[in-house]
Amino acid sequence: GLRRVKPLFLAALILWAAGCSRKDPCAFLAARYEALPALEPIPKEGSHELRVLYLEDERVPGLDAAGRAALYRKAEALSGRWLGYRIRLREVGARNLRAEFSRPDAPFRRPKEAACIASWDFDPEAKKGRAVLEGLLAREYVARGETLFSRLFPGTAGKPPAEARRLALERFMGIHRSLFAVPARGGPLLRNALDRAMYSYLFWASYLREASEADFYLTNAALVVPDNDMPIYVLARGGLTTGFVDNAPQSPYGGVGIVTLLPFLSGARLLDPSAAPTTREENLDAAATMVLHELGHLFARYGEKYGEPGCVHVASEDLRYFRWHAAIREADNRCSALPELLSRF
C-alpha cells in the first residue's frame, strides 16, 4: 500500500478534534515531501538486486532462514511473470525486532520525529481518539463515494451518511479489538510502549524513511496500531496495514518497501476464522503475493487501485488475505487496466 502523513489536511482535522490551536509538529515531513525528486518507473531491462532485511518478534510465529529463502524465490518468479522484472532478493541480515527498535539512535527517538508521531497517534477507545476516527470516516466517505464505502463497510449501503459512518465506526472498533487480542507468547500482543512502537505504522514509517541498509524489509509482526493517516482500505481492516512503500531518495530505487508477515505465517484462520486450515507452503505463497503487491509500487511506481478481484495491484479490502491471494492466483494476475503511475509515493 501507499501511505504517507498528509499534514495540511489532517492537521486541521486533529486540531479540530483536540479543540486546540498549535503548530503542526509534522510540517517538516510536508517540506521534505515537496522537495523529493520525481520518480520514473524502474527500467525492465537487465536484472535488479533487492537487499532485504528481516526483523523478527520472537513472541509470534517467525520464518527461519530456509523459509525466507523459499519466500524470496517465490517472489522472484512471480515478479518476472506478473511485473516483467527480473529481480533477485538478497538477504543482508536477520535481526531481533525488539532490539532494533530499542536502539537509542533509532530515527523515531529524535525529538522532532517523536513529536510528530505523538501528534498522529491516537487511541480510538478514548473520547478524543473517537472524534479523530469519526473525522477519518467522514473524510473517506466524501472522498471515495457511497458505492466504494458501502462495499468496504458491509451493512452501510442505502443508509443515510451519518448512519453509514456510525455503522462503519462500530465495524472498525470490532476488528480493531480483535487485532489487539491476537495472542503472543508471554502475554498480550501489545504490553507496553515498545510493543506498540513495533506494531505501529508511524514508527515503522519513521524507521524506513532513512533506511540505507536494505531496499525492502520483512517482519513477522503486523501494523495494527491506528493512526490518523489511515486510508479507507486500512480503516475497513480495523487499522491493519500489511505493507507499504515510502519515499527514500537515498535508496537506489528511490523508495523502500515493507511487508508484515503475521497475517500469513499464522495461517488463514488467524484473521478469517471461517477459512480452511492452511499449510506452511500455502502461507508462503500468500506472503509472496503480498510482496508482489508492494513491488508493483516500488518498481513500476503504480498507485492504488480498487475494486478488481484477481489483480495483484488491488489491495485486500478486508482481513481475508488468503481469499484475496487465491483470487489473484486463479486469475494469474488479470487486471483490466493498470493503476496510474506516481511521481512520488
PDB file of C-alpha atoms in Angstrom, residues 228-342:
ATOM      1  CA  ASN A 228      -4.750   9.416  11.605  1.00  0.00           C
ATOM      2  CA  ASP A 229      -3.357   8.781   8.137  1.00  0.00           C
ATOM      3  CA  MET A 230      -5.389   5.583   7.592  1.00  0.00           C
ATOM      4  CA  PRO A 231      -6.916   5.403   4.088  1.00  0.00           C
ATOM      5  CA  ILE A 232     -10.242   3.716   3.519  1.00  0.00           C
ATOM      6  CA  TYR A 233      -8.982   0.164   2.964  1.00  0.00           C
ATOM      7  CA  VAL A 234      -6.957   0.313   6.203  1.00  0.00           C
ATOM      8  CA  LEU A 235      -9.998   1.642   8.058  1.00  0.00           C
ATOM      9  CA  ALA A 236     -12.012  -1.253   6.620  1.00  0.00           C
ATOM     10  CA  ARG A 237      -9.426  -3.649   8.102  1.00  0.00           C
ATOM     11  CA  GLY A 238      -9.719  -2.160  11.575  1.00  0.00           C
ATOM     12  CA  GLY A 239      -6.414  -0.278  11.278  1.00  0.00           C
ATOM     13  CA  LEU A 240      -4.296  -3.150   9.918  1.00  0.00           C
ATOM     14  CA  THR A 241      -1.554  -2.195   7.459  1.00  0.00           C
ATOM     15  CA  THR A 242       0.115  -5.262   5.957  1.00  0.00           C
ATOM     16  CA  GLY A 243       2.726  -3.474   3.870  1.00  0.00           C
ATOM     17  CA  PHE A 244       3.640  -0.146   2.357  1.00  0.00           C
ATOM     18  CA  VAL A 245       6.176   1.654   0.202  1.00  0.00           C
ATOM     19  CA  ASP A 246       7.600   5.060   1.086  1.00  0.00           C
ATOM     20  CA  ASN A 247       9.965   7.557  -0.471  1.00  0.00           C
ATOM     21  CA  ALA A 248      13.661   7.002   0.194  1.00  0.00           C
ATOM     22  CA  PRO A 249      15.867   9.151  -2.045  1.00  0.00           C
ATOM     23  CA  GLN A 250      18.945   7.501  -0.533  1.00  0.00           C
ATOM     24  CA  SER A 251      17.846   4.134  -1.974  1.00  0.00           C
ATOM     25  CA  PRO A 252      18.959   3.061  -5.466  1.00  0.00           C
ATOM     26  CA  TYR A 253      15.263   2.593  -6.263  1.00  0.00           C
ATOM     27  CA  GLY A 254      14.096   5.907  -4.793  1.00  0.00           C
ATOM     28  CA  GLY A 255      11.886   4.119  -2.301  1.00  0.00           C
ATOM     29  CA  VAL A 256      11.764   1.451   0.369  1.00  0.00           C
ATOM     30  CA  GLY A 257       9.148  -1.226   0.990  1.00  0.00           C
ATOM     31  CA  ILE A 258       7.963  -3.461   3.787  1.00  0.00           C
ATOM     32  CA  VAL A 259       5.690  -6.472   4.145  1.00  0.00           C
ATOM     33  CA  THR A 260       4.473  -7.657   7.539  1.00  0.00           C
ATOM     34  CA  LEU A 261       4.076 -11.403   7.719  1.00  0.00           C
ATOM     35  CA  LEU A 262       1.949 -12.082  10.803  1.00  0.00           C
ATOM     36  CA  PRO A 263      -1.305 -12.345   8.780  1.00  0.00           C
ATOM     37  CA  PHE A 264       0.358 -15.029   6.609  1.00  0.00           C
ATOM     38  CA  LEU A 265       2.706 -17.034   8.829  1.00  0.00           C
ATOM     39  CA  SER A 266      -0.045 -17.678  11.355  1.00  0.00           C
ATOM     40  CA  GLY A 267      -2.302 -19.174   8.662  1.00  0.00           C
ATOM     41  CA  ALA A 268      -5.593 -18.068   7.170  1.00  0.00           C
ATOM     42  CA  ARG A 269      -7.647 -18.763  10.295  1.00  0.00           C
ATOM     43  CA  LEU A 270      -5.884 -16.123  12.395  1.00  0.00           C
ATOM     44  CA  LEU A 271      -7.856 -13.319  10.753  1.00  0.00           C
ATOM     45  CA  ASP A 272     -10.544 -15.341   8.963  1.00  0.00           C
ATOM     46  CA  PRO A 273     -11.950 -17.989  11.337  1.00  0.00           C
ATOM     47  CA  SER A 274     -14.191 -19.372   8.592  1.00  0.00           C
ATOM     48  CA  ALA A 275     -11.194 -20.271   6.409  1.00  0.00           C
ATOM     49  CA  ALA A 276      -9.853 -23.773   5.984  1.00  0.00           C
ATOM     50  CA  PRO A 277      -6.541 -24.547   7.683  1.00  0.00           C
ATOM     51  CA  THR A 278      -3.515 -23.664   5.567  1.00  0.00           C
ATOM     52  CA  THR A 279      -0.143 -25.340   5.187  1.00  0.00           C
ATOM     53  CA  ARG A 280       3.277 -23.707   5.537  1.00  0.00           C
ATOM     54  CA  GLU A 281       3.607 -23.762   1.740  1.00  0.00           C
ATOM     55  CA  GLU A 282       0.257 -22.040   1.304  1.00  0.00           C
ATOM     56  CA  ASN A 283       1.248 -19.441   3.884  1.00  0.00           C
ATOM     57  CA  LEU A 284       4.449 -18.680   1.957  1.00  0.00           C
ATOM     58  CA  ASP A 285       2.549 -18.480  -1.340  1.00  0.00           C
ATOM     59  CA  ALA A 286       0.147 -15.904   0.137  1.00  0.00           C
ATOM     60  CA  ALA A 287       3.053 -13.908   1.581  1.00  0.00           C
ATOM     61  CA  ALA A 288       4.740 -13.915  -1.846  1.00  0.00           C
ATOM     62  CA  THR A 289       1.585 -12.458  -3.386  1.00  0.00           C
ATOM     63  CA  MET A 290       1.698  -9.675  -0.805  1.00  0.00           C
ATOM     64  CA  VAL A 291       5.352  -8.989  -1.629  1.00  0.00           C
ATOM     65  CA  LEU A 292       4.399  -8.659  -5.300  1.00  0.00           C
ATOM     66  CA  HIS A 293       1.724  -6.097  -4.443  1.00  0.00           C
ATOM     67  CA  GLU A 294       4.368  -3.911  -2.811  1.00  0.00           C
ATOM     68  CA  LEU A 295       6.912  -4.483  -5.604  1.00  0.00           C
ATOM     69  CA  GLY A 296       4.335  -3.131  -8.040  1.00  0.00           C
ATOM     70  CA  HIS A 297       4.517   0.135  -6.138  1.00  0.00           C
ATOM     71  CA  LEU A 298       8.279   0.121  -5.647  1.00  0.00           C
ATOM     72  CA  PHE A 299       9.409  -0.834  -9.150  1.00  0.00           C
ATOM     73  CA  ALA A 300       6.572   0.080 -11.515  1.00  0.00           C
ATOM     74  CA  ARG A 301       5.504   3.159  -9.451  1.00  0.00           C
ATOM     75  CA  TYR A 302       1.883   2.048  -9.524  1.00  0.00           C
ATOM     76  CA  GLY A 303      -0.624   3.896  -7.396  1.00  0.00           C
ATOM     77  CA  GLU A 304      -3.559   2.332  -5.578  1.00  0.00           C
ATOM     78  CA  LYS A 305      -6.376   0.622  -7.466  1.00  0.00           C
ATOM     79  CA  TYR A 306      -9.747  -0.520  -6.159  1.00  0.00           C
ATOM     80  CA  GLY A 307     -12.478  -2.999  -6.926  1.00  0.00           C
ATOM     81  CA  GLU A 308     -10.944  -5.663  -9.161  1.00  0.00           C
ATOM     82  CA  PRO A 309     -10.514  -9.107  -7.587  1.00  0.00           C
ATOM     83  CA  GLY A 310      -7.774 -11.109  -9.256  1.00  0.00           C
ATOM     84  CA  CYS A 311      -5.448  -8.150  -9.781  1.00  0.00           C
ATOM     85  CA  VAL A 312      -2.383  -8.060  -7.529  1.00  0.00           C
ATOM     86  CA  HIS A 313      -2.289  -4.261  -7.670  1.00  0.00           C
ATOM     87  CA  VAL A 314      -5.613  -4.091  -5.786  1.00  0.00           C
ATOM     88  CA  ALA A 315      -5.079  -4.377  -2.036  1.00  0.00           C
ATOM     89  CA  SER A 316      -7.163  -6.751   0.046  1.00  0.00           C
ATOM     90  CA  GLU A 317     -10.319  -4.951   1.118  1.00  0.00           C
ATOM     91  CA  ASP A 318     -10.779  -6.959   4.310  1.00  0.00           C
ATOM     92  CA  LEU A 319      -8.924  -9.414   6.546  1.00  0.00           C
ATOM     93  CA  ARG A 320      -9.451 -12.398   4.234  1.00  0.00           C
ATOM     94  CA  TYR A 321      -5.966 -12.197   2.764  1.00  0.00           C
ATOM     95  CA  PHE A 322      -5.893 -15.823   1.656  1.00  0.00           C
ATOM     96  CA  ARG A 323      -9.077 -15.370  -0.370  1.00  0.00           C
ATOM     97  CA  TRP A 324      -7.550 -12.237  -1.904  1.00  0.00           C
ATOM     98  CA  HIS A 325      -4.417 -14.239  -2.731  1.00  0.00           C
ATOM     99  CA  ALA A 326      -6.409 -17.176  -4.149  1.00  0.00           C
ATOM    100  CA  ALA A 327      -8.370 -14.901  -6.497  1.00  0.00           C
ATOM    101  CA  ILE A 328      -5.136 -13.411  -7.845  1.00  0.00           C
ATOM    102  CA  ARG A 329      -3.542 -16.826  -8.362  1.00  0.00           C
ATOM    103  CA  GLU A 330      -6.668 -18.189 -10.057  1.00  0.00           C
ATOM    104  CA  ALA A 331      -6.715 -15.231 -12.454  1.00  0.00           C
ATOM    105  CA  ASP A 332      -2.901 -15.289 -12.783  1.00  0.00           C
ATOM    106  CA  ASN A 333      -2.967 -11.570 -12.007  1.00  0.00           C
ATOM    107  CA  ARG A 334      -5.542 -10.399 -14.527  1.00  0.00           C
ATOM    108  CA  CYS A 335      -6.016  -6.608 -14.426  1.00  0.00           C
ATOM    109  CA  SER A 336      -8.427  -4.829 -16.778  1.00  0.00           C
ATOM    110  CA  ALA A 337      -6.259  -1.730 -16.514  1.00  0.00           C
ATOM    111  CA  LEU A 338      -3.054  -0.921 -14.692  1.00  0.00           C
ATOM    112  CA  PRO A 339      -3.043   1.666 -11.886  1.00  0.00           C
ATOM    113  CA  GLU A 340      -1.996   5.237 -12.560  1.00  0.00           C
ATOM    114  CA  LEU A 341       1.712   5.958 -12.268  1.00  0.00           C
ATOM    115  CA  LEU A 342       3.035   8.033  -9.378  1.00  0.00           C
TER     116      LEU A 342
END
